Amino acid sequence: MNNKRFLLPYGDALREFLSQPGITKADIKAILRRRGVFFSDDEKVNTVPLLIKTGVSPFELEELVDKVKAKEDNPKVHTQSIPWAGGNRKLLDAIPPELNIQEIIDQPFSNYKVLGAPNFKAIDGNQDHIEMEFKVERYDLTKSWDKNTSQFSGKITLKKSANNLDVSMSLNHTSQETKFVADKISRKVVQNMKDEGFVHKESQIRRIRFNDFSNSNRVAFLQDLSQKQLNNPLYFKDTRDIGFRPDKKTELPPDISWMEDKIKNMILQGSDLHTTFFVKDKKYHEYLEVYRIEAEYSFDQNECSGDCRIVFEFSEFISRDKNDAELLIKVASINFVEKTSSISTNIVKERLLSQLESAKLKLHEQYRK
């Protein structure tokens, strides 16, 4: 362990550290299992108090810190869209020439700030395809035993369709702070578009949400999105993980009625999962709430090639029981066969996620209610 971390957190500092979203109930469960401690209900509300009483070892602390950093450093993407009413006018013209980010965020007592004065710029000279990159610096006074500042990157990408009908918005974030900032900026930009007549005032931002689909169509949406990537930049190989639960609002058919009172959440892990009867046999789809698929791909870019796993997930459907949970896509793991030293892993991940952008919105339009 780094010698600078000479003081282990305890009491309220440990409580705040363990309660953050970056540490899951599975992370805590793994530590307690190694100690020979088992819970019938492993929710954090039950397990965290025990770790606060007993404390954590330097090894356990290092393990948890690394897990939080890995999750926060990993880029995640939400995709939104809104109808465009500006005709042939350039998308960049719809952006205020000067955006006061601190004013937009309006969080004077928060423990983070946006660095510098970021603004939107055209991508490759195309004023209908623009982006803003930003960095957030977070101060965490509870981490006196560790570095008390951390930096996270975020990006907002807007692209006007070729037919001038809508604008897609990709919100790329790495932490809760960058997610909040990206959302606030996108809302401000849309409001400015409405004020200047680029977007009709009654138009609403379209998000990809869990309750946009029937149970059957949600399965079809996730299948098509994850499996129909069959080109060199990103090529589907296998389905490795499926998360679902029985729909409590429906009566299950006799052959899967055993799930009714016993299954709250089921995760299948393995290979060729898209060929299992749960997925292959469409007669079951209307009875299952599928919220997660993890798929394996090969990829081939100019500077690198290899294999990766990508997660397609309505993550807050289970964690927060939100029926309107928004679709989140992230690269779970990546292994390089070839890679030049000049390109960062996060840039590669962002490129992989960008391969899915147009398909997301098209399939959402096809399968939503």
CSV table of C-alpha atoms in Angstrom, one decimal:
chain,number,residue,atom,x,y,z
A,1,MET,CA,0.0,0.0,0.0
A,2,ASN,CA,1.1,3.6,-0.7
A,3,ASN,CA,3.0,4.9,2.3
A,4,LYS,CA,1.0,8.1,2.2
A,5,ARG,CA,-2.1,6.3,3.2
A,6,PHE,CA,-0.9,5.9,6.8
A,7,LEU,CA,-4.3,6.4,8.5
A,8,LEU,CA,-7.2,4.0,7.9
A,9,PRO,CA,-10.6,5.7,7.8
A,10,TYR,CA,-13.0,4.9,10.6
A,11,GLY,CA,-16.3,6.2,12.0
A,12,ASP,CA,-18.1,8.7,9.9
A,13,ALA,CA,-15.3,8.8,7.3
A,14,LEU,CA,-15.6,5.1,6.8
A,15,ARG,CA,-19.4,5.3,6.7
A,16,GLU,CA,-19.3,7.9,3.9
A,17,PHE,CA,-16.6,5.9,2.0
A,18,LEU,CA,-18.6,2.6,2.1
A,19,SER,CA,-21.9,4.3,1.3
A,20,GLN,CA,-20.9,5.8,-2.0
A,21,PRO,CA,-22.5,4.3,-5.1
A,22,GLY,CA,-19.1,3.2,-6.5
A,23,ILE,CA,-18.9,0.5,-3.8
A,24,THR,CA,-21.6,-2.1,-4.4
A,25,LYS,CA,-23.2,-4.6,-2.0
A,26,ALA,CA,-21.2,-7.3,-3.9
A,27,ASP,CA,-17.9,-5.6,-3.1
A,28,ILE,CA,-18.7,-5.6,0.6
A,29,LYS,CA,-20.2,-9.1,0.5
A,30,ALA,CA,-16.9,-10.4,-0.9
A,31,ILE,CA,-14.9,-8.9,2.0
A,32,LEU,CA,-17.2,-10.3,4.6
A,33,ARG,CA,-17.2,-13.8,3.0
A,34,ARG,CA,-13.4,-13.9,3.2
A,35,ARG,CA,-13.8,-13.2,6.9
A,36,GLY,CA,-16.3,-16.1,7.2
A,37,VAL,CA,-19.3,-13.8,7.7
A,38,PHE,CA,-22.5,-14.4,5.7
A,39,PHE,CA,-25.8,-12.5,5.5
A,40,SER,CA,-29.2,-13.8,4.4
A,41,ASP,CA,-29.9,-10.2,3.3
A,42,ASP,CA,-26.8,-8.7,1.8
A,43,GLU,CA,-28.1,-5.2,1.2
A,44,LYS,CA,-25.6,-2.5,2.2
A,45,VAL,CA,-27.9,-1.1,4.9
A,46,ASN,CA,-27.2,-4.4,6.7
A,47,THR,CA,-23.6,-5.1,5.9
A,48,VAL,CA,-22.0,-1.6,6.1
A,49,PRO,CA,-22.6,-1.2,9.9
A,50,LEU,CA,-20.6,-4.3,10.5
A,51,LEU,CA,-17.6,-3.0,8.6
A,52,ILE,CA,-17.9,0.3,10.4
A,53,LYS,CA,-17.8,-1.5,13.8
A,54,THR,CA,-14.9,-3.8,12.8
A,55,GLY,CA,-13.0,-1.5,10.5
A,56,VAL,CA,-11.2,-2.5,7.3
A,57,SER,CA,-7.6,-3.7,6.8
A,58,PRO,CA,-5.1,-1.9,4.6
A,59,PHE,CA,-5.5,-4.6,1.9
A,60,GLU,CA,-9.3,-4.3,2.0
A,61,LEU,CA,-9.2,-0.6,1.8
A,62,GLU,CA,-6.8,-0.7,-1.2
A,63,GLU,CA,-9.1,-3.2,-2.9
A,64,LEU,CA,-12.2,-1.0,-2.4
A,65,VAL,CA,-10.3,2.2,-3.5
A,66,ASP,CA,-9.2,0.5,-6.7
A,67,LYS,CA,-12.7,-0.7,-7.4
A,68,VAL,CA,-14.1,2.8,-7.1
A,69,LYS,CA,-11.4,4.3,-9.3
A,70,ALA,CA,-11.9,1.6,-11.9
A,71,LYS,CA,-15.7,2.3,-12.0
A,72,GLU,CA,-15.3,6.1,-12.1
A,73,ASP,CA,-12.5,6.1,-14.7
A,74,ASN,CA,-14.6,3.9,-17.1
A,75,PRO,CA,-16.5,6.1,-19.6
A,76,LYS,CA,-20.3,5.5,-19.7
A,77,VAL,CA,-22.7,6.9,-22.3
A,78,HIS,CA,-26.4,8.0,-22.2
A,79,THR,CA,-28.0,8.9,-25.5
A,80,GLN,CA,-30.8,11.5,-26.0
A,81,SER,CA,-32.4,13.3,-28.9
A,82,ILE,CA,-34.8,16.1,-29.7
A,83,PRO,CA,-36.6,17.2,-32.9
A,84,TRP,CA,-34.8,20.0,-34.8
A,85,ALA,CA,-36.8,22.9,-36.1
A,86,GLY,CA,-34.0,25.1,-37.4
A,87,GLY,CA,-33.9,23.7,-41.0
A,88,ASN,CA,-30.6,24.2,-42.7
A,89,ARG,CA,-29.2,26.5,-40.0
A,90,LYS,CA,-26.0,25.2,-38.4
A,91,LEU,CA,-26.1,23.4,-35.1
A,92,LEU,CA,-23.2,25.4,-33.8
A,93,ASP,CA,-25.2,28.6,-34.2
A,94,ALA,CA,-27.7,27.2,-31.7
A,95,ILE,CA,-25.0,27.2,-29.0
A,96,PRO,CA,-24.5,30.4,-26.9
A,97,PRO,CA,-21.1,31.9,-27.8
A,98,GLU,CA,-20.2,31.9,-24.2
A,99,LEU,CA,-21.4,29.4,-21.7
A,100,ASN,CA,-20.8,30.2,-18.0
A,101,ILE,CA,-20.5,26.6,-16.8
A,102,GLN,CA,-20.3,27.6,-13.1
A,103,GLU,CA,-23.5,29.5,-13.4
A,104,ILE,CA,-25.2,26.6,-15.2
A,105,ILE,CA,-24.2,24.1,-12.5
A,106,ASP,CA,-25.3,26.5,-9.7
A,107,GLN,CA,-23.9,24.4,-6.9
A,108,PRO,CA,-22.0,26.9,-4.7
A,109,PHE,CA,-21.6,24.5,-1.7
A,110,SER,CA,-20.7,21.4,-3.7
A,111,ASN,CA,-17.3,19.6,-3.2
A,112,TYR,CA,-16.3,19.9,-6.9
A,113,LYS,CA,-15.8,22.4,-9.7
A,114,VAL,CA,-15.4,22.4,-13.5
A,115,LEU,CA,-11.9,23.3,-14.5
A,116,GLY,CA,-11.4,26.1,-17.0
A,117,ALA,CA,-14.0,27.5,-19.4
A,118,PRO,CA,-15.0,24.7,-21.8
A,119,ASN,CA,-17.2,25.3,-24.8
A,120,PHE,CA,-18.5,23.5,-27.9
A,121,LYS,CA,-16.4,23.2,-31.0
A,122,ALA,CA,-17.0,21.7,-34.5
A,123,ILE,CA,-15.7,18.2,-35.1
A,124,ASP,CA,-13.5,18.0,-38.2
A,125,GLY,CA,-14.9,21.4,-39.2
A,126,ASN,CA,-18.5,20.1,-39.3
A,127,GLN,CA,-20.7,22.7,-37.6
A,128,ASP,CA,-23.6,20.2,-37.5
A,129,HIS,CA,-21.4,17.8,-35.4
A,130,ILE,CA,-20.1,19.5,-32.2
A,131,GLU,CA,-18.7,18.5,-28.9
A,132,MET,CA,-17.6,19.9,-25.5
A,133,GLU,CA,-15.0,18.2,-23.4
A,134,PHE,CA,-14.7,19.1,-19.7
A,135,LYS,CA,-12.9,18.1,-16.5
A,136,VAL,CA,-14.3,18.1,-13.0
A,137,GLU,CA,-12.1,18.3,-9.9
A,138,ARG,CA,-13.6,16.8,-6.8
A,139,TYR,CA,-12.5,17.6,-3.2
A,140,ASP,CA,-13.2,15.0,-0.6
A,141,LEU,CA,-12.4,16.1,2.9
A,142,THR,CA,-13.3,12.7,4.3
A,143,LYS,CA,-10.2,11.3,2.5
A,144,SER,CA,-7.5,12.8,4.7
A,145,TRP,CA,-6.0,9.3,4.7
A,146,ASP,CA,-5.7,9.5,0.9
A,147,LYS,CA,-5.5,12.1,-1.9
A,148,ASN,CA,-8.3,14.5,-1.3
A,149,THR,CA,-8.7,15.7,-4.9
A,150,SER,CA,-9.6,13.7,-8.0
A,151,GLN,CA,-10.2,14.7,-11.6
A,152,PHE,CA,-12.8,13.2,-13.9
A,153,SER,CA,-13.5,13.8,-17.6
A,154,GLY,CA,-16.8,14.2,-19.4
A,155,LYS,CA,-18.0,15.0,-22.9
A,156,ILE,CA,-21.2,16.1,-24.6
A,157,THR,CA,-21.5,15.4,-28.3
A,158,LEU,CA,-24.4,16.8,-30.5
A,159,LYS,CA,-25.1,15.8,-34.1
A,160,LYS,CA,-27.8,17.0,-36.4
A,161,SER,CA,-29.2,14.4,-38.7
A,162,ALA,CA,-28.6,14.6,-42.4
A,163,ASN,CA,-32.3,15.2,-43.0
A,164,ASN,CA,-32.4,18.1,-40.5
A,165,LEU,CA,-35.1,16.4,-38.5
A,166,ASP,CA,-33.5,15.9,-35.1
A,167,VAL,CA,-30.4,16.3,-33.0
A,168,SER,CA,-28.8,13.4,-31.1
A,169,MET,CA,-27.0,14.1,-27.9
A,170,SER,CA,-24.4,11.7,-26.3
A,171,LEU,CA,-23.6,12.4,-22.7
A,172,ASN,CA,-20.3,10.7,-21.8
A,173,HIS,CA,-19.4,10.7,-18.1
A,174,THR,CA,-17.0,8.9,-15.8
A,175,SER,CA,-18.4,9.8,-12.3
A,176,GLN,CA,-21.6,11.1,-10.7
A,177,GLU,CA,-20.2,14.6,-10.9
A,178,THR,CA,-19.5,14.5,-14.6
A,179,LYS,CA,-22.9,12.9,-15.2
A,180,PHE,CA,-24.6,15.8,-13.3
A,181,VAL,CA,-22.6,18.5,-15.1
A,182,ALA,CA,-23.3,16.9,-18.6
A,183,ASP,CA,-27.0,16.7,-17.8
A,184,LYS,CA,-27.2,20.4,-16.6
A,185,ILE,CA,-25.3,21.6,-19.7
A,186,SER,CA,-27.5,19.6,-22.1
A,187,ARG,CA,-30.6,21.0,-20.5
A,188,LYS,CA,-29.2,24.5,-20.8
A,189,VAL,CA,-28.3,24.0,-24.5
A,190,VAL,CA,-31.8,22.7,-25.3
A,191,GLN,CA,-33.4,25.6,-23.5
A,192,ASN,CA,-31.3,28.0,-25.5
A,193,MET,CA,-32.4,26.2,-28.7
A,194,LYS,CA,-36.0,26.7,-27.7
A,195,ASP,CA,-35.5,30.3,-26.9
A,196,GLU,CA,-33.8,31.0,-30.3
A,197,GLY,CA,-36.3,29.0,-32.3
A,198,PHE,CA,-34.0,26.1,-33.3
A,199,VAL,CA,-36.3,23.7,-31.4
A,200,HIS,CA,-40.1,24.0,-30.8
A,201,LYS,CA,-40.9,25.1,-27.2
A,202,GLU,CA,-43.2,22.1,-26.7
A,203,SER,CA,-40.6,19.6,-27.8
A,204,GLN,CA,-39.3,17.2,-25.2
A,205,ILE,CA,-35.9,15.5,-24.8
A,206,ARG,CA,-36.2,11.9,-25.8
A,207,ARG,CA,-34.4,9.4,-23.6
A,208,ILE,CA,-34.1,5.6,-23.9
A,209,ARG,CA,-35.9,4.4,-20.8
A,210,PHE,CA,-36.9,1.0,-19.4
A,211,ASN,CA,-40.6,1.7,-19.5
A,212,ASP,CA,-40.5,2.8,-23.1
A,213,PHE,CA,-40.8,-0.8,-24.1
A,214,SER,CA,-43.1,-3.8,-23.6
A,215,ASN,CA,-41.3,-6.8,-22.0
A,216,SER,CA,-41.1,-8.5,-25.4
A,217,ASN,CA,-39.9,-5.5,-27.3
A,218,ARG,CA,-37.3,-4.7,-24.7
A,219,VAL,CA,-35.7,-8.1,-25.2
A,220,ALA,CA,-35.8,-7.5,-29.0
A,221,PHE,CA,-34.2,-4.1,-28.6
A,222,LEU,CA,-31.4,-5.3,-26.4
A,223,GLN,CA,-30.8,-8.3,-28.6
A,224,ASP,CA,-30.6,-6.3,-31.8
A,225,LEU,CA,-28.5,-3.6,-30.2
A,226,SER,CA,-26.0,-6.0,-28.8
A,227,GLN,CA,-25.9,-8.7,-31.5
A,228,LYS,CA,-26.3,-6.8,-34.8
A,229,GLN,CA,-22.8,-5.3,-34.7
A,230,LEU,CA,-21.1,-7.2,-37.5
A,231,ASN,CA,-18.5,-5.0,-39.0
A,232,ASN,CA,-14.7,-4.8,-38.5
A,233,PRO,CA,-14.7,-1.9,-36.0
A,234,LEU,CA,-17.0,-3.9,-33.7
A,235,TYR,CA,-18.0,-7.5,-34.3
A,236,PHE,CA,-20.4,-9.4,-32.1
A,237,LYS,CA,-19.0,-12.8,-30.8
A,238,ASP,CA,-21.1,-13.9,-27.9
A,239,THR,CA,-23.6,-13.1,-25.1
A,240,ARG,CA,-22.0,-13.5,-21.7
A,241,ASP,CA,-24.4,-12.1,-19.2
A,242,ILE,CA,-28.1,-11.6,-19.0
A,243,GLY,CA,-30.0,-9.9,-16.1
A,244,PHE,CA,-33.7,-10.3,-15.6
A,245,ARG,CA,-36.5,-10.9,-13.2
A,246,PRO,CA,-40.1,-12.2,-13.6
A,247,ASP,CA,-42.7,-9.5,-14.1
A,248,LYS,CA,-44.7,-9.3,-10.9
A,249,LYS,CA,-47.7,-7.8,-12.8
A,250,THR,CA,-48.2,-10.9,-14.9
A,251,GLU,CA,-49.2,-14.5,-14.2
A,252,LEU,CA,-46.3,-16.8,-15.2
A,253,PRO,CA,-47.0,-19.8,-17.5
A,254,PRO,CA,-46.8,-23.2,-15.7
A,255,ASP,CA,-43.3,-24.2,-16.9
A,256,ILE,CA,-41.6,-21.1,-15.4
A,257,SER,CA,-44.1,-20.6,-12.5
A,258,TRP,CA,-41.3,-21.7,-10.1
A,259,MET,CA,-39.8,-18.2,-10.5
A,260,GLU,CA,-42.8,-16.4,-9.1
A,261,ASP,CA,-42.0,-16.4,-5.4
A,262,LYS,CA,-38.4,-17.4,-5.5
A,263,ILE,CA,-36.6,-15.0,-7.9
A,264,LYS,CA,-36.2,-11.3,-7.3
A,265,ASN,CA,-33.3,-10.9,-9.7
A,266,MET,CA,-31.5,-13.5,-11.8
A,267,ILE,CA,-28.2,-13.1,-13.6
A,268,LEU,CA,-27.2,-15.7,-16.1
A,269,GLN,CA,-23.4,-15.9,-16.8
A,270,GLY,CA,-21.7,-18.1,-19.4
A,271,SER,CA,-21.5,-18.4,-23.1
A,272,ASP,CA,-24.1,-18.6,-26.0
A,273,LEU,CA,-26.7,-17.2,-23.5
A,274,HIS,CA,-28.7,-15.8,-26.5
A,275,THR,CA,-29.5,-19.4,-27.3
A,276,THR,CA,-31.0,-20.3,-23.9
A,277,PHE,CA,-34.7,-21.0,-23.8
A,278,PHE,CA,-35.3,-17.7,-21.8
A,279,VAL,CA,-34.1,-15.7,-24.8
A,280,LYS,CA,-34.6,-18.0,-27.8
A,281,ASP,CA,-38.2,-18.9,-27.1
A,282,LYS,CA,-40.2,-15.7,-27.6
A,283,LYS,CA,-43.2,-17.0,-25.7
A,284,TYR,CA,-41.5,-16.2,-22.4
A,285,HIS,CA,-40.5,-12.7,-23.3
A,286,GLU,CA,-43.7,-11.0,-22.2
A,287,TYR,CA,-43.3,-12.4,-18.7
A,288,LEU,CA,-39.7,-11.4,-18.1
A,289,GLU,CA,-38.2,-7.9,-17.3
A,290,VAL,CA,-34.8,-8.1,-19.0
A,291,TYR,CA,-32.7,-5.1,-17.9
A,292,ARG,CA,-29.1,-6.1,-18.7
A,293,ILE,CA,-27.1,-7.8,-21.4
A,294,GLU,CA,-23.3,-8.1,-21.5
A,295,ALA,CA,-21.8,-9.1,-24.9
A,296,GLU,CA,-18.3,-10.0,-26.1
A,297,TYR,CA,-16.9,-8.4,-29.3
A,298,SER,CA,-13.8,-8.3,-31.3
A,299,PHE,CA,-12.7,-4.9,-32.6
A,300,ASP,CA,-10.2,-3.5,-35.2
A,301,GLN,CA,-9.2,0.2,-35.2
A,302,ASN,CA,-6.3,2.0,-36.9
A,303,GLU,CA,-4.1,2.0,-33.8
A,304,CYS,CA,-5.3,-1.2,-32.1
A,305,SER,CA,-7.3,-4.4,-32.2
A,306,GLY,CA,-8.5,-6.9,-29.6
A,307,ASP,CA,-11.5,-8.1,-27.7
A,308,CYS,CA,-13.9,-6.3,-25.3
A,309,ARG,CA,-17.1,-6.8,-23.4
A,310,ILE,CA,-19.8,-4.1,-23.5
A,311,VAL,CA,-22.7,-3.8,-21.0
A,312,PHE,CA,-26.1,-2.6,-22.1
A,313,GLU,CA,-28.1,-1.9,-18.9
A,314,PHE,CA,-31.0,-0.1,-17.4
A,315,SER,CA,-28.8,0.1,-14.3
A,316,GLU,CA,-31.2,1.9,-11.9
A,317,PHE,CA,-34.1,-0.5,-12.6
A,318,ILE,CA,-32.7,-2.9,-10.0
A,319,SER,CA,-30.4,-0.7,-7.9
A,320,ARG,CA,-33.1,2.0,-7.3
A,321,ASP,CA,-36.2,0.2,-8.5
A,322,LYS,CA,-36.8,2.9,-11.1
A,323,ASN,CA,-39.2,1.8,-13.8
A,324,ASP,CA,-38.1,4.8,-15.9
A,325,ALA,CA,-34.4,3.9,-15.6
A,326,GLU,CA,-32.3,5.2,-18.5
A,327,LEU,CA,-30.2,3.0,-20.7
A,328,LEU,CA,-26.5,3.0,-19.8
A,329,ILE,CA,-23.8,1.5,-22.0
A,330,LYS,CA,-20.2,1.0,-20.9
A,331,VAL,CA,-17.1,-1.1,-21.8
A,332,ALA,CA,-16.8,-3.7,-19.0
A,333,SER,CA,-13.4,-5.0,-20.0
A,334,ILE,CA,-10.9,-4.7,-22.9
A,335,ASN,CA,-8.0,-6.9,-24.0
A,336,PHE,CA,-5.6,-5.7,-26.7
A,337,VAL,CA,-4.0,-7.9,-29.3
A,338,GLU,CA,-2.2,-4.9,-30.9
A,339,LYS,CA,-2.0,-1.3,-29.6
A,340,THR,CA,0.2,1.7,-30.3
A,341,SER,CA,1.5,3.3,-27.1
A,342,SER,CA,0.2,6.8,-28.2
A,343,ILE,CA,-3.5,6.0,-27.7
A,344,SER,CA,-5.2,5.7,-24.3
A,345,THR,CA,-7.5,2.9,-23.3
A,346,ASN,CA,-10.3,5.4,-22.5
A,347,ILE,CA,-10.1,6.8,-26.1
A,348,VAL,CA,-10.4,3.3,-27.5
A,349,LYS,CA,-13.5,2.7,-25.2
A,350,GLU,CA,-15.1,5.9,-26.4
A,351,ARG,CA,-14.6,4.9,-30.0
A,352,LEU,CA,-16.2,1.5,-29.4
A,353,LEU,CA,-19.2,3.1,-27.7
A,354,SER,CA,-19.6,5.6,-30.6
A,355,GLN,CA,-20.1,2.6,-32.9
A,356,LEU,CA,-23.5,2.1,-31.2
A,357,GLU,CA,-24.8,5.6,-31.3
A,358,SER,CA,-27.0,5.6,-34.5
A,359,ALA,CA,-28.2,2.0,-33.8
A,360,LYS,CA,-29.5,3.0,-30.4
A,361,LEU,CA,-31.9,5.7,-31.6
A,362,LYS,CA,-33.1,3.7,-34.6
A,363,LEU,CA,-33.9,0.6,-32.6
A,364,HIS,CA,-35.5,2.7,-29.9
A,365,GLU,CA,-37.8,4.2,-32.5
A,366,GLN,CA,-38.5,0.8,-33.9
A,367,TYR,CA,-39.4,-1.0,-30.6
A,368,ARG,CA,-40.7,1.6,-28.2
A,369,LYS,CA,-44.4,1.7,-27.3
